[in-house]
PDB file of C-alpha atoms and ligand atoms in Angstrom:
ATOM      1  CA  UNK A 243       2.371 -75.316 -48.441  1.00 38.00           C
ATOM      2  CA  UNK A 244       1.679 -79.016 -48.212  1.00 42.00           C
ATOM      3  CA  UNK A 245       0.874 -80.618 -44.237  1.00 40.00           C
ATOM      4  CA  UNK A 246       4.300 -82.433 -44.065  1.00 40.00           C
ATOM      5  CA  UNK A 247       6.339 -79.367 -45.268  1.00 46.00           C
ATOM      6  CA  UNK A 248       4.192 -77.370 -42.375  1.00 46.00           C
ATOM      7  CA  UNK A 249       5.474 -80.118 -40.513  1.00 42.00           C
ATOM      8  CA  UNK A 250       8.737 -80.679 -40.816  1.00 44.00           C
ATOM      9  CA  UNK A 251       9.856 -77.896 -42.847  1.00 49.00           C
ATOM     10  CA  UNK A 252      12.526 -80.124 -45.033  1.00 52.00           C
ATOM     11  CA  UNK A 253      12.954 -80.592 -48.724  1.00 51.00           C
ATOM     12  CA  UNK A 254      13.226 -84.088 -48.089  1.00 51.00           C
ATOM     13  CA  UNK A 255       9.857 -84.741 -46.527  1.00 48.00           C
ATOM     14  CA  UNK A 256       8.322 -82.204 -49.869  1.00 50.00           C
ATOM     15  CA  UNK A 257       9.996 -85.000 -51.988  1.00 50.00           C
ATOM     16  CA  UNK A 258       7.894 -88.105 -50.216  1.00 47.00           C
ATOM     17  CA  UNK A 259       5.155 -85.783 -50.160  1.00 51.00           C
ATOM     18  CA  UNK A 260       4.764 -85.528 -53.799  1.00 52.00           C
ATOM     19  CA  UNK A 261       5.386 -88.991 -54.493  1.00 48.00           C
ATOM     20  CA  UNK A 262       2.308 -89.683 -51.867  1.00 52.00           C
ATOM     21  CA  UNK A 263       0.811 -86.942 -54.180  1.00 75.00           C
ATOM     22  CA  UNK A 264      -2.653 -88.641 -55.625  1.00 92.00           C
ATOM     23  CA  UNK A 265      -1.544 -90.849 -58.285  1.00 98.00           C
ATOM     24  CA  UNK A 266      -2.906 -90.696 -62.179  1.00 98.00           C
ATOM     25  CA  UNK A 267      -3.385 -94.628 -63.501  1.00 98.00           C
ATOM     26  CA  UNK A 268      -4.315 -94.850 -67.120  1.00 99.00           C
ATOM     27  CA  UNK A 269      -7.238 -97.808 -67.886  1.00 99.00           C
ATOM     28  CA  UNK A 270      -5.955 -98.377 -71.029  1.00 99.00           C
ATOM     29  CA  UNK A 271      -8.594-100.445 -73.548  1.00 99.00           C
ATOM     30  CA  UNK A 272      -5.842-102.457 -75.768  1.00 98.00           C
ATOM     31  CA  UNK A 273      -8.454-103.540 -78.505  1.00 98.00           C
ATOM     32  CA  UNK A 274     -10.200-101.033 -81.264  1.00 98.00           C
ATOM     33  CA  UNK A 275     -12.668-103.334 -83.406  1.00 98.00           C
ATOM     34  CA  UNK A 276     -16.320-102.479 -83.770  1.00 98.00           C
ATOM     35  CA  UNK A 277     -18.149-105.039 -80.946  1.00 97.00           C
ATOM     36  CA  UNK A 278     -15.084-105.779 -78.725  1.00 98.00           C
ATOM     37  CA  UNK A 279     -15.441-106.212 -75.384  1.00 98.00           C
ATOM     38  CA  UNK A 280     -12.679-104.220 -73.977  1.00 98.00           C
ATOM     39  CA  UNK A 281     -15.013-101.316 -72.502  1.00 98.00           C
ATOM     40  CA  UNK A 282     -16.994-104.033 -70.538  1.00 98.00           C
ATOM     41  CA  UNK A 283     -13.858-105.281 -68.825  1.00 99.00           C
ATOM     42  CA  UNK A 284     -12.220-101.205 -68.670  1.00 99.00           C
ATOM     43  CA  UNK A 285     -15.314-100.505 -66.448  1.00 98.00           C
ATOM     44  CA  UNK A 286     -15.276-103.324 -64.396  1.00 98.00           C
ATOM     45  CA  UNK A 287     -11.799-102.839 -62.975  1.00 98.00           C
ATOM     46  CA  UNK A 288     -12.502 -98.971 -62.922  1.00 98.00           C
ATOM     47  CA  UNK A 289     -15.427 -99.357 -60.760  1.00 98.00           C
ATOM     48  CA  UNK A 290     -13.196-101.720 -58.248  1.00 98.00           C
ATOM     49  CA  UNK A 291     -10.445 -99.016 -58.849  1.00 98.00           C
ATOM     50  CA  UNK A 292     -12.674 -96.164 -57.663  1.00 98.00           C
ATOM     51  CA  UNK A 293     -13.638 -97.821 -54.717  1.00 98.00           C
ATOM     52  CA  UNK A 294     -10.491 -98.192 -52.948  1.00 98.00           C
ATOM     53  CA  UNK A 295     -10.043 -93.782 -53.326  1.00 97.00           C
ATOM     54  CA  UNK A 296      -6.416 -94.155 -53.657  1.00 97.00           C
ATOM     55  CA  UNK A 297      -5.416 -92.822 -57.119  1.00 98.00           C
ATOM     56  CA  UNK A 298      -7.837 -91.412 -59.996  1.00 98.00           C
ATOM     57  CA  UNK A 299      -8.280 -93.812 -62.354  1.00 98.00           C
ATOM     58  CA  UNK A 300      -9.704 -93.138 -65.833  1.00 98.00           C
ATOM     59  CA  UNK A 301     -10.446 -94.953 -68.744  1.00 99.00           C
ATOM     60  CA  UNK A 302      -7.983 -94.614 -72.009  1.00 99.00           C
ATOM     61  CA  UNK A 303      -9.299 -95.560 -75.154  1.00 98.00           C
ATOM     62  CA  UNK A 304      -6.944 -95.699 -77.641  1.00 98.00           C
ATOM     63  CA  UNK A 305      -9.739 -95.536 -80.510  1.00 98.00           C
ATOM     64  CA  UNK A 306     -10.212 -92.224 -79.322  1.00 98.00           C
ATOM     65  CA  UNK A 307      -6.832 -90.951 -80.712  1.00 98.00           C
ATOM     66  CA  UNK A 308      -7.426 -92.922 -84.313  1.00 98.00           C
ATOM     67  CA  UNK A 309      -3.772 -93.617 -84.560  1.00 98.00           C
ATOM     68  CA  UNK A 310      -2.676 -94.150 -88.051  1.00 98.00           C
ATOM     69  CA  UNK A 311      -0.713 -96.902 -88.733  1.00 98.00           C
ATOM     70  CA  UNK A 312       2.960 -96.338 -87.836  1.00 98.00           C
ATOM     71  CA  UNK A 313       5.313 -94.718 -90.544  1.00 97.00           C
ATOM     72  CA  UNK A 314       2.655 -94.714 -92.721  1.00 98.00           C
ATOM     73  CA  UNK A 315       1.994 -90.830 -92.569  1.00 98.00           C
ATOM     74  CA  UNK A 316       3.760 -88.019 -91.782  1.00 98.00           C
ATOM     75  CA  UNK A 317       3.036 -88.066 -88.025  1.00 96.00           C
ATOM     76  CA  UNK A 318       1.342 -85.011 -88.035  1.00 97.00           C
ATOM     77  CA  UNK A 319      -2.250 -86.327 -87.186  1.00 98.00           C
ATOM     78  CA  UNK A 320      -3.405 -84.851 -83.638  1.00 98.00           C
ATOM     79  CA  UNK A 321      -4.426 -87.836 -82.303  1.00 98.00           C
ATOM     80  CA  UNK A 322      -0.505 -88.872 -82.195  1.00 98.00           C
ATOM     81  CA  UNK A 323       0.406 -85.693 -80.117  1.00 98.00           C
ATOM     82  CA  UNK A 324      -2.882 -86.175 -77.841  1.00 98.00           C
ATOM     83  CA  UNK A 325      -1.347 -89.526 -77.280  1.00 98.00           C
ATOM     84  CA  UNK A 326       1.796 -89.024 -75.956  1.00 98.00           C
ATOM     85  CA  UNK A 327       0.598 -85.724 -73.924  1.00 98.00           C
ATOM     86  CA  UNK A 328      -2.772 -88.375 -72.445  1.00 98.00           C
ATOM     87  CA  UNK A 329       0.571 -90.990 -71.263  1.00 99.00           C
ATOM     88  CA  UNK A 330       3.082 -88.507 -69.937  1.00 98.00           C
ATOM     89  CA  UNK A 331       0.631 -87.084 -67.997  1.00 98.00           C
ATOM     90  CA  UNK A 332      -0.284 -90.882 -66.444  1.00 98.00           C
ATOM     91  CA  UNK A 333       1.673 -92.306 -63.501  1.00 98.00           C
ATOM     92  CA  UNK A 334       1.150 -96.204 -63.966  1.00 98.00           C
ATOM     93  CA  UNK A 335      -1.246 -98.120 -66.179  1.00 99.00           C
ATOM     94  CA  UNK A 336      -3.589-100.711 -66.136  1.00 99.00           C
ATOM     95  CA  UNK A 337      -3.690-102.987 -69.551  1.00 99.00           C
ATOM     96  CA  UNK A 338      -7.042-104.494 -70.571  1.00 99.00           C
ATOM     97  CA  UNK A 339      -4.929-107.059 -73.362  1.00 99.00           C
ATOM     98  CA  UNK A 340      -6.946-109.253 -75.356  1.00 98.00           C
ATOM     99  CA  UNK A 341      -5.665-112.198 -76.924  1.00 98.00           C
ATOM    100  CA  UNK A 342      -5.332-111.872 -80.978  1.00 98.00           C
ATOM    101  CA  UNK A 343      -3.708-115.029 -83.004  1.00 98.00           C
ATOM    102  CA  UNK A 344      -1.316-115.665 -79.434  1.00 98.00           C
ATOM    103  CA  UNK A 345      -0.563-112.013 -78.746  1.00 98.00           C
ATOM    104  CA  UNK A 346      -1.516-108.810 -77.987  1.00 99.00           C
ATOM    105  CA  UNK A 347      -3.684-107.050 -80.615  1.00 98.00           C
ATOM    106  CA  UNK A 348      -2.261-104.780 -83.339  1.00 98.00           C
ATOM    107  CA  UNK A 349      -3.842-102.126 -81.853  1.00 98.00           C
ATOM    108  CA  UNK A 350      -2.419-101.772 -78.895  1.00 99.00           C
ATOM    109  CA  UNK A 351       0.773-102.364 -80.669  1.00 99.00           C
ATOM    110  CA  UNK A 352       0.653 -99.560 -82.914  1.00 98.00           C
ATOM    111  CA  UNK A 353      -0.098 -97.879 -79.412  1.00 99.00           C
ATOM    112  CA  UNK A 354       2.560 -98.707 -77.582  1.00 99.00           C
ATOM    113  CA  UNK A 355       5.051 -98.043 -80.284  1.00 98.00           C
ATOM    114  CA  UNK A 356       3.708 -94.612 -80.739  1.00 98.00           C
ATOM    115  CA  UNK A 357       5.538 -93.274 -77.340  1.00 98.00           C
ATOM    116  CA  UNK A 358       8.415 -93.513 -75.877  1.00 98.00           C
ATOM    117  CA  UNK A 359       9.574 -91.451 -73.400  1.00 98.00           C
ATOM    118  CA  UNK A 360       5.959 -91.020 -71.860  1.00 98.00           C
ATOM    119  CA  UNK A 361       5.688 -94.757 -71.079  1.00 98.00           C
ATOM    120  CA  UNK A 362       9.422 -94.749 -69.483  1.00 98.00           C
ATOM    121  CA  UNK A 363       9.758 -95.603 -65.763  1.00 98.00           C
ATOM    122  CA  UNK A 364       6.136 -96.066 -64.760  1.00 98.00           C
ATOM    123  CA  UNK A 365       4.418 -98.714 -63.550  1.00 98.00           C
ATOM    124  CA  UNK A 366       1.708-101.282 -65.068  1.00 99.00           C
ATOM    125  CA  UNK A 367      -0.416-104.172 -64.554  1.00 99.00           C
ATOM    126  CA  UNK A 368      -2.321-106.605 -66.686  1.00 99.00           C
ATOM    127  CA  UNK A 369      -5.847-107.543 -66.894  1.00 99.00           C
ATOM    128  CA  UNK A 370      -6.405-109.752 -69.693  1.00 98.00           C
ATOM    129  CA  UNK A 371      -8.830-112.544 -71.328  1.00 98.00           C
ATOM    130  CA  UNK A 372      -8.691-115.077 -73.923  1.00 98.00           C
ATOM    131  CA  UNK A 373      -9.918-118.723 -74.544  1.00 98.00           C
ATOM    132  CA  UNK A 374      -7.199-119.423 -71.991  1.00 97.00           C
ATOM    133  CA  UNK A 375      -7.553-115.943 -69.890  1.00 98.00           C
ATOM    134  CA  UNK A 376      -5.215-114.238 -72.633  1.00 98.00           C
ATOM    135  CA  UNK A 377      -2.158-115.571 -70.649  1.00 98.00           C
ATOM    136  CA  UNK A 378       0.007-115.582 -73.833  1.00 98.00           C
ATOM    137  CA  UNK A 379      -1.004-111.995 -75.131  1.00 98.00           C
ATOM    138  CA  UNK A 380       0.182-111.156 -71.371  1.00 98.00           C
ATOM    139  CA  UNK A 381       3.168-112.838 -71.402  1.00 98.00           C
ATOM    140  CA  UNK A 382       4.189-111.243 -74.624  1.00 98.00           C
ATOM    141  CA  UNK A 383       2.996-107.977 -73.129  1.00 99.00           C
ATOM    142  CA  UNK A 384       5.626-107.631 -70.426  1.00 99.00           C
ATOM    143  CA  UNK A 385       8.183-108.404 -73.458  1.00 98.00           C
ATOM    144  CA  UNK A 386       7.308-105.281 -74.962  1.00 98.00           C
ATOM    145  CA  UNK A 387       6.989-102.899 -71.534  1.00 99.00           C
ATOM    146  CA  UNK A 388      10.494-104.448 -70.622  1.00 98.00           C
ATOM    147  CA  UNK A 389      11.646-102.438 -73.533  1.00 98.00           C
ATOM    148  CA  UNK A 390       9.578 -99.404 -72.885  1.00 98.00           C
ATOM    149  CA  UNK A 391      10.847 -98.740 -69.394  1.00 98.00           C
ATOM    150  CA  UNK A 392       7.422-100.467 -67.919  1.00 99.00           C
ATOM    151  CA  UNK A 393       7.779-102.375 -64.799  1.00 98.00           C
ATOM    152  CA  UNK A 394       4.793-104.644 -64.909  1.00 98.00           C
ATOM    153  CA  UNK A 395       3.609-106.244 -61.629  1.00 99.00           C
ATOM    154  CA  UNK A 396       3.726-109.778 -60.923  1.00 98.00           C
ATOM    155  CA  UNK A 397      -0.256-110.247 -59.645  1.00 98.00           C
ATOM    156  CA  UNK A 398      -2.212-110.526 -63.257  1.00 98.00           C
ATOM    157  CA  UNK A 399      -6.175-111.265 -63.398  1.00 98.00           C
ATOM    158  CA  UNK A 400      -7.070-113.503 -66.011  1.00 98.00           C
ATOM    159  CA  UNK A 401     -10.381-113.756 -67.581  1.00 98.00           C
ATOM    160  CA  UNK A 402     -11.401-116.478 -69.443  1.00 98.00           C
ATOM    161  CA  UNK A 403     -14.435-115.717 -72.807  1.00 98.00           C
ATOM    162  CA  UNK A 404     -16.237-119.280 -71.321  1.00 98.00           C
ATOM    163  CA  UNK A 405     -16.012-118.371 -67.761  1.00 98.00           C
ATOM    164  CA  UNK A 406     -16.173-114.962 -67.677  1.00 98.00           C
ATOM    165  CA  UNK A 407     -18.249-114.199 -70.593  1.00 98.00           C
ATOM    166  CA  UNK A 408     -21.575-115.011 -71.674  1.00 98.00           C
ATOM    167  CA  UNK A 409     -21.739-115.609 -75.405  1.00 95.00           C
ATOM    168  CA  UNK A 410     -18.353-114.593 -75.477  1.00 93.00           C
ATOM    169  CA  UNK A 411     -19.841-110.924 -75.243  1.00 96.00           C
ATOM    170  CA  UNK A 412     -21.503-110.275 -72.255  1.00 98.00           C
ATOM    171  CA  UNK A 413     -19.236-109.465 -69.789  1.00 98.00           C
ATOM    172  CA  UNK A 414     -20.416-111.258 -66.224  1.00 98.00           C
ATOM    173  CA  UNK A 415     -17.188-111.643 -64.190  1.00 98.00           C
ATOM    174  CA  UNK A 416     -17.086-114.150 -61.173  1.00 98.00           C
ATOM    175  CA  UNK A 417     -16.341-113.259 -57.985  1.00 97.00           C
ATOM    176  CA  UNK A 418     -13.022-114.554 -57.649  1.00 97.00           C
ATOM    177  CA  UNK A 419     -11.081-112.244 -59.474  1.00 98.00           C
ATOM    178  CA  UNK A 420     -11.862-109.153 -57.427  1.00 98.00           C
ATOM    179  CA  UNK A 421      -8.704-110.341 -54.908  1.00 98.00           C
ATOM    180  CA  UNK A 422      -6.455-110.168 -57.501  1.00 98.00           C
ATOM    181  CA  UNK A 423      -7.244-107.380 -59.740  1.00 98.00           C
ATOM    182  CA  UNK A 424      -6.958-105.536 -55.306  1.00 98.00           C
ATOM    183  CA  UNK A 425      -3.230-107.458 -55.373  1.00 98.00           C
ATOM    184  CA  UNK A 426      -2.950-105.813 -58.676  1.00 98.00           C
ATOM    185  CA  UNK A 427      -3.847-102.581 -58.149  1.00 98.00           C
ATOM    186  CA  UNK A 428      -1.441-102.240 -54.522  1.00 98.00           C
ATOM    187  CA  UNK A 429       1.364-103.491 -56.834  1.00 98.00           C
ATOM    188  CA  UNK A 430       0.914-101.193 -59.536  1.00 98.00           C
ATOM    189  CA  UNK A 431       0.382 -98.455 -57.360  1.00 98.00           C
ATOM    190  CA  UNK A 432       3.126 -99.239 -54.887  1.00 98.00           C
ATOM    191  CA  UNK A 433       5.618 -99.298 -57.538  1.00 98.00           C
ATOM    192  CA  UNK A 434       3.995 -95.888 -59.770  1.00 98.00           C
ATOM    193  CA  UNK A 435       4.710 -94.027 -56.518  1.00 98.00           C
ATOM    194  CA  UNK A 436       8.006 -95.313 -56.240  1.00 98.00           C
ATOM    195  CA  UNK A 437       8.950 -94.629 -59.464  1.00 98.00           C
ATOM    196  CA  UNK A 438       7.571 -91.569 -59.372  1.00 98.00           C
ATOM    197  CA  UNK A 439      10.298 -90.089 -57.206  1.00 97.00           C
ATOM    198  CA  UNK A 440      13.027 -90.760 -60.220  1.00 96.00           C
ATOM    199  CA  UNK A 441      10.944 -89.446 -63.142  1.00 96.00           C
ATOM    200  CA  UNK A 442      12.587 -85.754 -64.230  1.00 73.00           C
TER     201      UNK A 442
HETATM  202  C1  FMN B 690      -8.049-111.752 -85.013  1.00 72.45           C
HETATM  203  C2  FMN B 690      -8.418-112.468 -83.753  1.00 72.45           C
HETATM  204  C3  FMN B 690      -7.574-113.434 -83.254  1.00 72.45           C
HETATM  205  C4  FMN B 690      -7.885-114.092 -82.071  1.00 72.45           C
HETATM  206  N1  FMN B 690      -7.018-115.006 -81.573  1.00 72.45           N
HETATM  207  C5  FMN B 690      -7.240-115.533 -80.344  1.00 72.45           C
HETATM  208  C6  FMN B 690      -6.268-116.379 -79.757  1.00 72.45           C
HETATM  209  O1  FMN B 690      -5.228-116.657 -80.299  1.00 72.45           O
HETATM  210  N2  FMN B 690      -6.515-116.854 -78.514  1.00 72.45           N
HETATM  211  C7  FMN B 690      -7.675-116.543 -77.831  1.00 72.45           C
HETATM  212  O2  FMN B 690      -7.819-116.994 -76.716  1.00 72.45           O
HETATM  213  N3  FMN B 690      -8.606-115.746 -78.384  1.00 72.45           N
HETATM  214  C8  FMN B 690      -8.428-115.241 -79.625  1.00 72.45           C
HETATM  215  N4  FMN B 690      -9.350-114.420 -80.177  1.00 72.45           N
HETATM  216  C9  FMN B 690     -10.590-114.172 -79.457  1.00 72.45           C
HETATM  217  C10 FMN B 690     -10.503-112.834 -78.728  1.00 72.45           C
HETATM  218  O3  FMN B 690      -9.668-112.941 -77.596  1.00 72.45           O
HETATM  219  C11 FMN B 690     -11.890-112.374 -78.337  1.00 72.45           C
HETATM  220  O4  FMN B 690     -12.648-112.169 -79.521  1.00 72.45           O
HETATM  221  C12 FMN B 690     -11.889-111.122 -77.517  1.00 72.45           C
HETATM  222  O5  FMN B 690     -13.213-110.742 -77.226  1.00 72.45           O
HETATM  223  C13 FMN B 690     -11.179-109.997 -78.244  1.00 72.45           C
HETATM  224  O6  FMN B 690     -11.171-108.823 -77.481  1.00 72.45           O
HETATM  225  P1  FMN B 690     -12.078-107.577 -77.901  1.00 72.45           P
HETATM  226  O7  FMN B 690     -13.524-108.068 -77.920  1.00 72.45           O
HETATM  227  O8  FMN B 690     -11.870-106.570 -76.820  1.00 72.45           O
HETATM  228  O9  FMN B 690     -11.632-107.148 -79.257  1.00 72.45           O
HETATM  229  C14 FMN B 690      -9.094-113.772 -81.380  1.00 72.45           C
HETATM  230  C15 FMN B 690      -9.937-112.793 -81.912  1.00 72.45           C
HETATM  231  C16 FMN B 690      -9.605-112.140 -83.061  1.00 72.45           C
HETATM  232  C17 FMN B 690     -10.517-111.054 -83.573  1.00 72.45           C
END
C-alpha cells in the first residue's frame, strides 16, 4: 500500500500518487547513419538527466529496432512490435533532432510514423543541432507531435555543429546550455506527469 494511501486512505490521493509515480522519459536518438553524432549529444543530456533523480531516463535508439521503411513490407519485422511496446511503455520523451536538408531526418520520420497510439498524450522536449542549432528541423518537429498527440514544451536547447562541435564531430558542449536543457527537462516532466493522470 503506497505512503499517501496509508495516509489518507482515499482513491483520490492513490490517483496523485501514481501520477507522482517515478516517471519513464525516452532519450530518443532521431538520426541512424554510420558516424552521426546523435549518441554524443543522447549521453550528454542523459548524464544531466540522471543527476537531477527525478525520473529514469534511458537512451532510445531507434537503429536498434532496424525499422523497415514504411509500407514497404508486411509489418511483420520484430523490430516494429519492439517499437511500439519500447514507446507505450515511456511517459514523455526527449528528441535529439538533427537537421537534414531543413527538417528532421528520415529516420526519425519513419519512426514516428511507425506508432500511434503509444506516442498519444505524452509529453516531449527538443534538443537539437544544426548549422543554425537545428531550429528548423525543431520547428517542423512540433508539426508532426501536434498530430501525434505530443505536447512539446516550449524551453528547446539548441546546439550549434561550429559552437558546439569540434570538427563538426566531436561533441564539446558549452556551458550555457545546461540551464535550459534543466528548463527543459521540469517542463517535460511537469507536463508527462500531468498527462499521465488521463492516459487509459
Ligand atoms: C543529408 C543531410 C542533410 C543536411 N542538411 C542540413 C541542413 O539543412 N541544415 C543543417 O544545419 N545541417 C544539415 N546537415 C548537417 C547535419 O545536421 C549534421 O551532419 C549532423 O551531424 C547530423 O546529425 P547526425 O550526425 O546525428 O546524423 C545535413 C546533413 C545531412 C547528412
Amino acid at each position: 500500500m503506497s505512503f499517501l494511501k496509508k495516509l489518507f486512505g482515499n482513491d483520490q490521493k492513490e490517483e496523485v500518487n501514481m501520477a507522482q509515480e517515478s516517471l519513464k522519459i525516452g532519450i530518443i536518438l532521431g538520426s541512424t547513419r554510420q558516424g552521426r553524432v546523435s549518441p554524443q549529444v543522447g549521453e550528454w543530456v542523459k548524464k544531466l538527466a540522471d543527476e537531477r533523480g527525478d525520473a529514469t531516463y534511458e537512451i532510445v535508439d531507434i537503429a536498434e529496432y532496424e525499422l523497415p521503411f514504411l509500407g514497404t513490407t508486411d509489418g511483420t519485422e520484430p523490430g516494429i512490435a519492439a517499437w511500439n511496446e519500447k514507446l507505450a511503455s515511456l511517459d514523455g520523451f526527449v528528441f535529439i533532432a538533427q537537421e537534414y536538408n531543413h527538417s528532421i531526418s528520415g529516420s526519425l520520420k519513419n519512426a514516428l510514423d511507425f506508432a500511434r497510439d503509444a506516442w498519444y498524450n505524452k509529453a516531449a522536449g527538443i534538443v537539437s543541432y544544426g548549422s543554425t542549432g537545428g531550429a528548423r528541423a525543431a520547428e517542423h518537429l512540433r508539426g508532426i507531435l501536434g498530430e501525434l498527440k505530443v505536447a512539446d514544451v516550449r524551453t528547446h536547447p539548441t546546439l550549434s555543429l561550429f559552437l558546439d562541435f569540434e570538427n563538426g564531430q566531436d561533441f564539446k558542449p558549452q556551458d550555457l546550455h545546461h540551464a535550459n536543457i534543466t528548463a527543459m527537462l521540469d517542463e517535460v516532466n511537469e507536463w508527462s506527469t500531468a498527462l499521465k493522470t488521463i492516459r487509459k
